[in-house]
XYZ file of C-alpha atoms in Angstrom:
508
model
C 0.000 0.000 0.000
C 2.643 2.130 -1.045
C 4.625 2.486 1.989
C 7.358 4.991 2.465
C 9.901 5.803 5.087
C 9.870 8.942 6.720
C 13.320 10.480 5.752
C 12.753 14.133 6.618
C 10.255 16.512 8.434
C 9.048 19.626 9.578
C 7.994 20.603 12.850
C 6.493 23.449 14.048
C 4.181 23.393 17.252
C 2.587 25.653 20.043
C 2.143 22.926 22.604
C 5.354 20.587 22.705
C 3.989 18.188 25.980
C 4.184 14.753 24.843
C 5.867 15.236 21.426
C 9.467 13.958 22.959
C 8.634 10.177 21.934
C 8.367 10.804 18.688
C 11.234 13.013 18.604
C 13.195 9.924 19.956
C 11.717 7.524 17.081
C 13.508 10.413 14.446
C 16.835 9.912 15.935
C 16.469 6.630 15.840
C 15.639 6.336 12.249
C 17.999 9.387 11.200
C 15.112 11.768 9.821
C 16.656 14.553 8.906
C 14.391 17.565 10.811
C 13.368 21.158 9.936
C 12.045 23.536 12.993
C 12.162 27.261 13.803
C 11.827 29.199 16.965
C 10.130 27.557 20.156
C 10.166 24.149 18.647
C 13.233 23.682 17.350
C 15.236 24.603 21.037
C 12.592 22.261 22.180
C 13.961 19.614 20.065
C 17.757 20.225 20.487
C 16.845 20.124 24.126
C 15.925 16.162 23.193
C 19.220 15.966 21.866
C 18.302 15.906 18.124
C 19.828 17.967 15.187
C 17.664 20.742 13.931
C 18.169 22.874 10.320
C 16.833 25.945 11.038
C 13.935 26.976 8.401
C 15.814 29.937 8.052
C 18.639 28.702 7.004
C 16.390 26.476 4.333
C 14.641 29.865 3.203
C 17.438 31.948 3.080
C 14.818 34.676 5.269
C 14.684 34.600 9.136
C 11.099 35.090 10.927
C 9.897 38.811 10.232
C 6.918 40.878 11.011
C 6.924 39.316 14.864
C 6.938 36.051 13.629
C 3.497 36.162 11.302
C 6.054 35.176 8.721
C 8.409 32.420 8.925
C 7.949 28.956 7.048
C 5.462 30.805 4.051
C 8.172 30.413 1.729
C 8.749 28.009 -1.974
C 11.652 26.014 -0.614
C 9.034 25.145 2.265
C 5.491 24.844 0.789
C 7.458 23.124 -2.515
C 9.209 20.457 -0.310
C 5.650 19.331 0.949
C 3.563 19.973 -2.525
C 5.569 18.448 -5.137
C 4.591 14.690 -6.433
C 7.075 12.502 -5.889
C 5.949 10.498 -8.875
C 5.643 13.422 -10.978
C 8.879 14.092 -13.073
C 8.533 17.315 -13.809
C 7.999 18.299 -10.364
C 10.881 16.186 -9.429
C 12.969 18.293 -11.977
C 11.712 21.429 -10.331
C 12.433 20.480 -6.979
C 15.989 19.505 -8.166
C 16.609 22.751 -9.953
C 15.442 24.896 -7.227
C 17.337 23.084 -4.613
C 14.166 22.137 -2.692
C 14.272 19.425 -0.504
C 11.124 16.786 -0.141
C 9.371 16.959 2.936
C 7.829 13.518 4.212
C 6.305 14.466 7.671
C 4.502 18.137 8.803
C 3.684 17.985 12.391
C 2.018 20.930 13.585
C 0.291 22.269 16.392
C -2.040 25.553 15.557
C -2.307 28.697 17.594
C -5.147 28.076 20.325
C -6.939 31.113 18.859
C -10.422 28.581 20.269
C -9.014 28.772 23.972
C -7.951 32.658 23.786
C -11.276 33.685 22.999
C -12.703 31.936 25.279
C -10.491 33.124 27.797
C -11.852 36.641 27.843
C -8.463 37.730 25.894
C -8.428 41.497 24.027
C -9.543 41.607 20.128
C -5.418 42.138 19.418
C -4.718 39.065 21.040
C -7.433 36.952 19.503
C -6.212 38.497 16.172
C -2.873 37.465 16.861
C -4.167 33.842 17.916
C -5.049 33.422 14.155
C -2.663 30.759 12.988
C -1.638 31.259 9.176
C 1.414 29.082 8.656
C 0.655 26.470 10.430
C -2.599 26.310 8.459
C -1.091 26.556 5.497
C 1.184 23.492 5.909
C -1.530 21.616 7.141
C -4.103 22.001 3.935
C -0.363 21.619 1.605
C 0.551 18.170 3.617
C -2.964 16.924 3.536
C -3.479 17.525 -0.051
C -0.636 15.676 -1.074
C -0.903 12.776 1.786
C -0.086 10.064 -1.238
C 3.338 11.283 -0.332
C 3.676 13.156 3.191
C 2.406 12.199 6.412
C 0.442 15.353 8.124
C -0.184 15.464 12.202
C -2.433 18.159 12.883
C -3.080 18.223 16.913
C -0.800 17.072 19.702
C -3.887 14.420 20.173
C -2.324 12.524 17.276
C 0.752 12.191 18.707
C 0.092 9.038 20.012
C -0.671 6.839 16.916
C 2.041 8.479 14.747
C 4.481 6.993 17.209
C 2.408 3.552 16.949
C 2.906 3.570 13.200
C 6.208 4.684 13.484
C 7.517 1.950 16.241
C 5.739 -0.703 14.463
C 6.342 -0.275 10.785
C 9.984 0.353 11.253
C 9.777 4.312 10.720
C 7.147 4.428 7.763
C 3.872 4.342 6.794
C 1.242 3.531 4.350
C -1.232 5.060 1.968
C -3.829 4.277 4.575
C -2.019 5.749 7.129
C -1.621 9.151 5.448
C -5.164 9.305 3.981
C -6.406 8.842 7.728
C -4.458 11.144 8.772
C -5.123 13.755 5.774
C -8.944 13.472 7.029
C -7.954 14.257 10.333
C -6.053 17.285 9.081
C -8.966 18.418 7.261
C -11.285 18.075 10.284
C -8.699 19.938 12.057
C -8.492 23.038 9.606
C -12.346 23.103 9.132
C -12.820 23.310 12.924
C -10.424 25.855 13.405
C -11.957 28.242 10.632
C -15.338 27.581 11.591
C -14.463 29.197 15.333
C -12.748 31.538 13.743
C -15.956 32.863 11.262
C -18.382 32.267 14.185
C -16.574 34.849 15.805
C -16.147 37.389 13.326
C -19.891 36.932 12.450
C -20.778 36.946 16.364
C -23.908 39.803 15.392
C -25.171 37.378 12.448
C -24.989 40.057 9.783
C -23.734 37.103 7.666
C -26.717 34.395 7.342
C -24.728 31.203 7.133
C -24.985 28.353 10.307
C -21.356 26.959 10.999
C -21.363 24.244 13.253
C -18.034 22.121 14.437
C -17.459 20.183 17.675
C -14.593 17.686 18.230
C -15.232 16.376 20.925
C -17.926 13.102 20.901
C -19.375 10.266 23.036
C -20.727 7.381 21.306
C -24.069 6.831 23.689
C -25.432 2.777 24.161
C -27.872 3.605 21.237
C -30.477 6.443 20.368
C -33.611 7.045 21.259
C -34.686 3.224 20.364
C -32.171 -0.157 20.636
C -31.835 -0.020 16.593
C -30.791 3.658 16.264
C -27.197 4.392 16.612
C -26.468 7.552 18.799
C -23.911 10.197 19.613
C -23.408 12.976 21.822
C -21.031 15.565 20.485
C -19.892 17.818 23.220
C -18.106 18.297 26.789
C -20.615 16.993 29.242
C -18.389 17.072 31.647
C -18.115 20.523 31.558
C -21.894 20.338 32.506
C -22.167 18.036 34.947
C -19.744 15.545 37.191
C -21.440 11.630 37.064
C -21.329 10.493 40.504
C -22.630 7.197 40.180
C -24.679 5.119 38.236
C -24.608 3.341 34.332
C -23.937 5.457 31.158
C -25.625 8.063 29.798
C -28.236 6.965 27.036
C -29.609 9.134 24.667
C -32.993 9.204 26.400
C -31.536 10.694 29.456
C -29.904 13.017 27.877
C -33.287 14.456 26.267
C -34.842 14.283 29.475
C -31.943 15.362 31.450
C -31.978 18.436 29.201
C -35.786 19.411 30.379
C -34.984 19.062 33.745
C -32.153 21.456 33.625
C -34.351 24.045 31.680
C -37.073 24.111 33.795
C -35.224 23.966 37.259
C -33.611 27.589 35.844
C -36.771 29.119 36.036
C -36.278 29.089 39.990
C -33.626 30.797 41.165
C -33.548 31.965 44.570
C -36.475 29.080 45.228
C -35.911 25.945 46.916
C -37.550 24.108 44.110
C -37.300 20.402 42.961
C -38.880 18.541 39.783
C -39.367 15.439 38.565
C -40.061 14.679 34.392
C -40.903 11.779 32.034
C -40.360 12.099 28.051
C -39.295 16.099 28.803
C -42.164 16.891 30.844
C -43.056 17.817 34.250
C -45.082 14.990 36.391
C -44.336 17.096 39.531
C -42.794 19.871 40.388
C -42.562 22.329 43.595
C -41.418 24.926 45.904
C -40.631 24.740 49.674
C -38.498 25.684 52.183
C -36.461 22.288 51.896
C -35.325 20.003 49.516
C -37.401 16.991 51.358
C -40.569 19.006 51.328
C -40.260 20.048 48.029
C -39.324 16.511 46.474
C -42.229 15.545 48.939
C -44.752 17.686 46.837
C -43.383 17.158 43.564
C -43.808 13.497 44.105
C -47.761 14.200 45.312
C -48.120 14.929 42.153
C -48.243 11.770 40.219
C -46.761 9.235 42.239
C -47.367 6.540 39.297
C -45.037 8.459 36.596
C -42.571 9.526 38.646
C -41.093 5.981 38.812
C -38.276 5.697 36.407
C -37.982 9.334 36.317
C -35.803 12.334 35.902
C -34.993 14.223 39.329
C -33.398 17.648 39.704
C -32.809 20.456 42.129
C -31.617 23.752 42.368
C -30.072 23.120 46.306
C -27.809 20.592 48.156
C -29.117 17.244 48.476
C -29.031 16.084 52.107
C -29.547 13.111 54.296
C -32.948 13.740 54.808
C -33.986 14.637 51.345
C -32.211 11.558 50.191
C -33.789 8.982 52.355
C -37.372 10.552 51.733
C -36.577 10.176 47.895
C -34.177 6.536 48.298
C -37.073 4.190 48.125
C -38.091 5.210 44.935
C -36.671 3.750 41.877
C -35.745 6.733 39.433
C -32.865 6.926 36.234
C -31.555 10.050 37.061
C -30.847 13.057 40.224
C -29.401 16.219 39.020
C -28.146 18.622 41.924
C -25.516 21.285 42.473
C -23.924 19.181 45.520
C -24.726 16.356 47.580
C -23.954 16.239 51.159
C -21.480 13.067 51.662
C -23.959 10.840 53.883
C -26.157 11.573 51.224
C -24.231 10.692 48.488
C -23.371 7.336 50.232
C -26.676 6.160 50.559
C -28.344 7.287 46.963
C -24.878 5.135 45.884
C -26.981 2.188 47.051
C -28.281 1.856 43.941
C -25.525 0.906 41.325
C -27.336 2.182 38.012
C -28.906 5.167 39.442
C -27.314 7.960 37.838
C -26.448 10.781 40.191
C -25.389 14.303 38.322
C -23.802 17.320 39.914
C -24.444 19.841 37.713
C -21.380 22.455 37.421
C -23.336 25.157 35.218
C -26.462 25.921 33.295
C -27.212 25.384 30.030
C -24.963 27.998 27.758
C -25.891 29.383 24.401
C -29.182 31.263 23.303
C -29.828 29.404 20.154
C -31.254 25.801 18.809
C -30.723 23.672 16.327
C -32.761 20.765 14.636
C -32.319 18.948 11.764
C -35.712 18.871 9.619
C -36.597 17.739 5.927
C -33.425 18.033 3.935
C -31.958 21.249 6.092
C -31.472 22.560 9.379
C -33.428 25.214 11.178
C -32.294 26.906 13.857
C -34.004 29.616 16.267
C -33.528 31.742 19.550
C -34.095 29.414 22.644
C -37.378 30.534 25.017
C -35.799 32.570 27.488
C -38.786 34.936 28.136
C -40.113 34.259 31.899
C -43.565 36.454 32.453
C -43.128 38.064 36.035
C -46.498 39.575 37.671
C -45.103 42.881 35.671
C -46.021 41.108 32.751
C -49.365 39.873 33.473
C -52.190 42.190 31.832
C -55.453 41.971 33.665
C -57.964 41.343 31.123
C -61.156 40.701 33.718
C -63.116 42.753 36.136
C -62.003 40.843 39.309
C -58.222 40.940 39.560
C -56.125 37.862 40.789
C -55.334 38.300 44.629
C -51.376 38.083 45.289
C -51.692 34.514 45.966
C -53.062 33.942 42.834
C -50.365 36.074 40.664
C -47.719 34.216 42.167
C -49.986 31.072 41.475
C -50.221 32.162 37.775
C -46.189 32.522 37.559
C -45.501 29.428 39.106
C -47.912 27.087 36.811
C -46.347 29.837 33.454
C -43.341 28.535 34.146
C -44.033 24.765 34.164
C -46.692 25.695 31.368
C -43.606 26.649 29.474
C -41.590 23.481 29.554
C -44.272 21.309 28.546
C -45.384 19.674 25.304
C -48.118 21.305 23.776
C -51.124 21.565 23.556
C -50.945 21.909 27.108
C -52.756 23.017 30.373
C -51.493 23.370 33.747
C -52.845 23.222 36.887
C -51.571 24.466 40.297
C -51.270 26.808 43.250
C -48.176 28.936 44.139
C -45.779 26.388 44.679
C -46.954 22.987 43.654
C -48.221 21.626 40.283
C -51.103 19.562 40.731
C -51.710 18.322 37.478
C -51.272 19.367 33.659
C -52.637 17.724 30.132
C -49.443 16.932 28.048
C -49.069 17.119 24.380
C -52.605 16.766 23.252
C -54.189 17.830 20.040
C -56.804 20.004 21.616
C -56.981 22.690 24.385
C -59.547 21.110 25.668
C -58.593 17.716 26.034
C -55.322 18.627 27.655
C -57.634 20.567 30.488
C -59.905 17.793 30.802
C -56.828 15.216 30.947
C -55.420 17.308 33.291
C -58.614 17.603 35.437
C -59.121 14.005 35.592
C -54.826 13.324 36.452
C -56.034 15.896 40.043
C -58.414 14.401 40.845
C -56.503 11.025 40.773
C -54.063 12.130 43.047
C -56.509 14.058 45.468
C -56.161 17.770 44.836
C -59.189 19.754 45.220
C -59.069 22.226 42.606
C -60.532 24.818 44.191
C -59.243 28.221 44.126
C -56.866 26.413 41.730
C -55.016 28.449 38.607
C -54.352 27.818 35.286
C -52.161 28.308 32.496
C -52.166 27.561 28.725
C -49.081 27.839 26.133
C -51.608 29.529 23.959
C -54.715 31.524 23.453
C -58.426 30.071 23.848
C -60.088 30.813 20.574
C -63.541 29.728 22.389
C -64.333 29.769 26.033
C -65.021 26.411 26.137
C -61.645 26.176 28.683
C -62.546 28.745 31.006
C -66.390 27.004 31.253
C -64.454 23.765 31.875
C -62.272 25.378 34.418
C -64.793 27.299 36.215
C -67.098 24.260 36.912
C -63.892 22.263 38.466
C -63.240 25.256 40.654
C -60.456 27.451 38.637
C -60.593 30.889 39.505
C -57.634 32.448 38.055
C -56.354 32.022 34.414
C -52.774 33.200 32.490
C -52.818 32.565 29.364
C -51.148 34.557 26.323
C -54.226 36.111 23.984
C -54.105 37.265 20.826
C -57.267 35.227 19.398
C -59.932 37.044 17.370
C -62.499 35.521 20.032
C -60.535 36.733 23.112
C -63.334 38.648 24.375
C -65.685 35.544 24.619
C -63.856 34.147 27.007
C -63.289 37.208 29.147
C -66.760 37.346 28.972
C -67.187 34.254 30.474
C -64.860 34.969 33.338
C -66.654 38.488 33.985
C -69.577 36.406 34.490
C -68.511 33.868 36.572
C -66.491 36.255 38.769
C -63.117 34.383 37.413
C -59.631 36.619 37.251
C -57.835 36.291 33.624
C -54.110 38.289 32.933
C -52.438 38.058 29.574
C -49.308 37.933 28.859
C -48.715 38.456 24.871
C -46.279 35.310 25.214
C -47.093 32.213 23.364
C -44.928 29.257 24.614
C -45.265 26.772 22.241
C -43.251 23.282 22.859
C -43.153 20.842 20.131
């Protein structure tokens, strides 16, 4: 498969950890090495002879070092085709030497910005040489072996120690594709942050890092998470993460941000909300959440904005449930809920970043601003003659922001700091109300002085009639139907509060 021996290279690299082993397999095979600056004292420092690229060029590094191995002598010794014999006679007649191995490491212009570093110093962070040599050695990979990433390091030393200091077609087309993957990710940060307003409309997506996940959302589906999860979250116990949980784990996160400075705790099935509530601790609130639908919340998603302790985690123990997501876990706490050797315990590190998402759809992509509007009591506009008491408004925010999070068509139904039940997903307004209706009264709750919330508007007042006669007497919903009137007729009449928001919350 057309094998070749390495016989020279070039090496230029930011990062030089864990490049001395293959440093030590040239030596040993008498590769004859070009280097500049930082890398090549690096290299003498290994003991190995260096030719200076300047001393190949005939020009030393100028303008600060943005200019040092863009040169013929450099850029010919990597292009040229061996089995080309004009390009041989070029080489020859311009004294250019063949280059069989480019290792470079680019500027980490990914890890500056990210650092919070100055526009001059992300600018700077903009590799051009090294990029260059990359695309040159990857293009012509039937001849020259290209290492793009210090993450490579470790199989071009396996190919080198066993093949006896060469390698094979398939060895430099595998590496080629890594080189390409390389360059493409590194101009794709860089565009995405010149183009940080949007003005150009063009979605450019890369992300190296990946987890192959047991399968997808059925056995038959093959899955993969691409991403740092642990960035998100630290796995404390339990089996691997499946592509289900991940979905799920997802909704929990989202909807446990909408309670900061609450104690509040939540527990979901397929992305939505079977309980969730406020209290003044952890227990209590998992306590309420779990009143909620004690049937669905087995095999369940958990989360929580607050410590777990010992007596939150032996009220919640008994249960059998896939996954608990908390900032921190007291240690007795932690012990016990380890009882269980597949239950997955998270601590979750940070929220959710970015303000956009993505779907694939058809033969495209679309791609829109996440739902990060949260209606306050500000936002409410009452609508009715009687006006919500200030139970009630804080009622109406707490069952918006579940409302939110779930599936629609959707009702929910609660007070000010427990849901008590909500219709999920359902093709009509009115059979999510009346599902969730029926799910109450399952689990006890007198609806009574209840509220509720819809994603969207009522475009009849068959909902508010519903709600009335189960004992509803507050409603948030968004508006905006032609028919609004008829149902804030119907409240008028039946002494029922309405506020609008002008917020549709659609969840598909």
């Amino acid at each position: 498969m057309a094998t070749k021996k390495i016989q020279s290279a070039l090496i230029s690299v930011y990062y030089k950890d864990k490049l001395e082993p293959i440093i030590d397999l040239l030596k040993q095979n008498g590769v004859k090495i070009y280097s500049t600056g930082g890398s090549q004292k690096f290299i003498e420092e290994q003991g190995a002879e260096v030719i200076p690229v300047e001393e190949l060029t005939g020009y030393p590094s100028i303008f600060g070092g943005r200019v040092k191995t863009l040169h013929p002598k450099i850029f010919g010794g990597i292009l040229h085709r061996r089995d080309n014999q004009g390009d041989v006679s070029q080489a020859s007649e311009f004294d250019i030497p063949a280059i069989d191995l480019v290792i470079v490491d680019l500027y980490p212009f990914e890890e500056t910005v990210a650092s919070g570093a100055s526009e001059a110093d992300n600018i700077e962070k903009i590799d051009i040489g090294g990029i260059s040599l990359i695309r040159a050695a990857a293009k012509n990979f039937k001849d020259v072996v290209i290492i793009a990433s210090k993450a490579q390091y470790g199989e071009l030393e396996e190919r080198l120690t066993s093949q006896d200091g060469a390698t094979n077609l398939e060895d430099r087309r595998y590496f080629a594709a890594q080189a390409f993957q390389v360059s493409s990710n590194y101009d794709t940060h860089i565009f995405n942050y010149f183009n940080q307003t949007g003005e150009i409309p063009a979605l450019k997506i890369s992300e190296n890092r990946t987890k192959a996940l047991r399968y997808g959302e059925n056995p038959h589906q093959a899955s993969h998470f691409y991403g740092d999860l642990n960035e998100m979250f630290e796995q404390l116990n339990g089996k691997e993460l499946s592509y289900n949980n991940l979905v799920d784990i997802d909704a929990a996160v989202a909807l446990i941000s909408e309670f900061k400075g609450e104690t509040a705790f939540a527990i979901l099935k397929h992305t939505n909300a079977c309980g969730c509530a406020t209290a003044s601790s952890v227990k209590e609130a998992y306590q309420k959440a779990f009143a909620a639908d004690t049937t669905s919340a087995f095999g369940g998603v958990l989360v929580t904005n607050r410590n777990v302790d010992l007596t939150a985690a032996e009220e919640m123990n008994s249960l059998f449930f896939e996954v608990l997501i908390a900032p921190s876990f007291d240690a007795d706490a932690l012990e016990l809920l380890k009882g269980k050797k597949n239950r997955i315990l998270l601590l979750q590190k940070i929220d959710v970043p970015g303000t956009k998402q993505i779907k694939t759809l058809l033969n495209g992509i679309i791609e829109q601003d996440k739902d990060l509007k949260t209606e306050t009591i500000e936002d409410f506009k009452l609508v009715t003659k009687v006006a919500p008491s200030e139970e009630e408004k804080n009622a109406l925010v707490f069952a918006a922001k579940v409302c939110k999070h779930t599936k629609s068509n959707t009702i929910v139904l609660s007070n000010s700091n427990q849901l008590f039940a909500s219709g999920v997903g359902q093709t009509s307004r009115v059979d999510a109300l009346r599902h969730a209706i029926e799910k109450a009264k399952v689990f006890g709750f007198d609806l009574k002085g209840a509220v509720m919330a819809s994603d969207a508007f009522f475009p009849f007042p068959d909902c508010v009639d519903i709600a009335h006669k189960a004992g509803i007497t507050a409603v948030v919903q968004p508006g905006g139907s032609i028919k609004d009137k008829d149902s804030i007729d119907f409240c008028d009449a039946h002494g029922m509060s309405m506020v609008m928001t002008g917020v549709r919350h659609f969840k598909h």
